[in-house]
Amino acid sequence: MIAVVTVLAAFALGYFLRSHLAANTAYAIAYLWAFVFQTLYLLLDALSPNASAPAFEAGEFPLSYGVLTLGVFAAGFGLVALGRYVAVRRGRTVSSRQRSKVAFTD
């Protein structure tokens, strides 16, 4: 689930939002919502008495899960930066001087 949110949202947020800070914040919020939901889903499955192949083993710290999710989180920030880079290269952003001209001509 977190990989899907990262792939679908990170590049688009970097591309469409003018502020890099706003794009990173929006991605972090979307990712963290999906992370909490996914973790709860996997934890409930692991605690279920009839789970045949739980994601987590009881009594073991899931370090590999933490490392993997941290990698996906970092890759998402890379996709936000890539989206921002592509937007700037394509001339999609509007400078502050052009914004003020547009505001006065509308």
Short mmCIF file of C-alpha atoms in Angstrom, two decimals:
data_model
loop_
_atom_site.label_atom_id
_atom_site.label_comp_id
_atom_site.label_asym_id
_atom_site.label_seq_id
_atom_site.Cartn_x
_atom_site.Cartn_y
_atom_site.Cartn_z
CA MET A 1 0.00 0.00 0.00
CA ILE A 2 2.78 2.47 0.83
CA ALA A 3 4.49 1.67 -2.45
CA VAL A 4 1.28 2.39 -4.34
CA VAL A 5 0.82 5.73 -2.55
CA THR A 6 4.44 6.60 -3.25
CA VAL A 7 4.27 5.75 -6.95
CA LEU A 8 0.92 7.46 -7.53
CA ALA A 9 1.40 10.59 -5.44
CA ALA A 10 5.07 11.54 -5.07
CA PHE A 11 5.98 12.47 -8.66
CA ALA A 12 2.64 14.17 -9.29
CA LEU A 13 2.93 16.29 -6.14
CA GLY A 14 6.44 17.38 -7.10
CA TYR A 15 5.29 18.21 -10.61
CA PHE A 16 2.07 20.08 -9.87
CA LEU A 17 2.85 21.95 -6.65
CA ARG A 18 4.99 25.05 -6.98
CA SER A 19 6.39 24.85 -3.47
CA HIS A 20 8.89 22.09 -2.86
CA LEU A 21 8.09 22.24 0.86
CA ALA A 22 4.36 21.85 0.20
CA ALA A 23 4.99 18.89 -2.12
CA ASN A 24 7.21 17.14 0.44
CA THR A 25 4.73 17.81 3.24
CA ALA A 26 1.77 16.54 1.22
CA TYR A 27 3.70 13.41 0.26
CA ALA A 28 4.76 12.79 3.86
CA ILE A 29 1.16 13.10 5.08
CA ALA A 30 -0.15 10.71 2.41
CA TYR A 31 2.67 8.24 3.06
CA LEU A 32 2.28 8.29 6.82
CA TRP A 33 -1.47 7.73 6.56
CA ALA A 34 -0.85 4.69 4.35
CA PHE A 35 1.98 3.50 6.62
CA VAL A 36 -0.21 3.53 9.72
CA PHE A 37 -3.06 1.80 7.89
CA GLN A 38 -0.75 -0.86 6.42
CA THR A 39 1.03 -1.49 9.71
CA LEU A 40 -2.23 -1.91 11.57
CA TYR A 41 -3.53 -4.27 8.89
CA LEU A 42 -0.38 -6.42 9.05
CA LEU A 43 -0.29 -6.37 12.84
CA LEU A 44 -3.91 -7.49 13.14
CA ASP A 45 -3.19 -10.29 10.69
CA ALA A 46 -0.16 -11.37 12.74
CA LEU A 47 -2.15 -11.39 15.98
CA SER A 48 -4.99 -13.41 14.49
CA PRO A 49 -5.05 -16.97 15.85
CA ASN A 50 -6.02 -18.48 12.47
CA ALA A 51 -3.37 -16.67 10.39
CA SER A 52 -1.56 -19.22 8.24
CA ALA A 53 1.34 -17.00 7.13
CA PRO A 54 1.44 -13.80 9.19
CA ALA A 55 3.58 -10.87 8.08
CA PHE A 56 5.16 -10.54 11.54
CA GLU A 57 6.24 -13.27 13.91
CA ALA A 58 5.18 -12.81 17.52
CA GLY A 59 8.12 -11.94 19.75
CA GLU A 60 10.42 -10.81 16.91
CA PHE A 61 11.19 -7.20 16.04
CA PRO A 62 10.37 -6.65 12.33
CA LEU A 63 13.59 -4.83 11.40
CA SER A 64 13.33 -5.76 7.73
CA TYR A 65 9.86 -4.18 7.56
CA GLY A 66 11.23 -0.97 9.05
CA VAL A 67 14.17 -0.83 6.66
CA LEU A 68 11.97 -1.51 3.65
CA THR A 69 9.39 1.12 4.57
CA LEU A 70 12.15 3.66 5.25
CA GLY A 71 13.55 2.94 1.78
CA VAL A 72 10.14 3.48 0.19
CA PHE A 73 9.76 6.74 2.15
CA ALA A 74 13.15 8.00 0.91
CA ALA A 75 12.38 6.93 -2.67
CA GLY A 76 9.19 8.98 -2.48
CA PHE A 77 11.15 12.11 -1.61
CA GLY A 78 13.37 11.35 -4.57
CA LEU A 79 10.29 11.13 -6.80
CA VAL A 80 9.02 14.45 -5.46
CA ALA A 81 12.38 16.02 -6.33
CA LEU A 82 12.28 14.39 -9.77
CA GLY A 83 8.79 15.74 -10.39
CA ARG A 84 9.96 19.21 -9.39
CA TYR A 85 12.99 18.90 -11.67
CA VAL A 86 10.85 17.86 -14.64
CA ALA A 87 8.41 20.71 -13.99
CA VAL A 88 11.23 23.26 -13.91
CA ARG A 89 12.88 21.82 -17.04
CA ARG A 90 9.60 21.95 -18.95
CA GLY A 91 9.10 25.57 -17.92
CA ARG A 92 5.96 24.77 -15.98
CA THR A 93 6.73 27.04 -13.02
CA VAL A 94 5.88 30.73 -13.00
CA SER A 95 8.36 33.20 -11.55
CA SER A 96 7.25 35.84 -9.06
CA ARG A 97 7.67 38.60 -11.67
CA GLN A 98 5.39 36.76 -14.13
CA ARG A 99 2.87 36.06 -11.35
CA SER A 100 2.54 39.75 -10.55
CA LYS A 101 1.97 40.60 -14.24
CA VAL A 102 -0.70 37.91 -14.50
CA ALA A 103 -2.40 39.18 -11.35
CA PHE A 104 -2.63 42.72 -12.71
CA THR A 105 -3.83 41.74 -16.18
CA ASP A 106 -6.66 39.46 -15.06
#
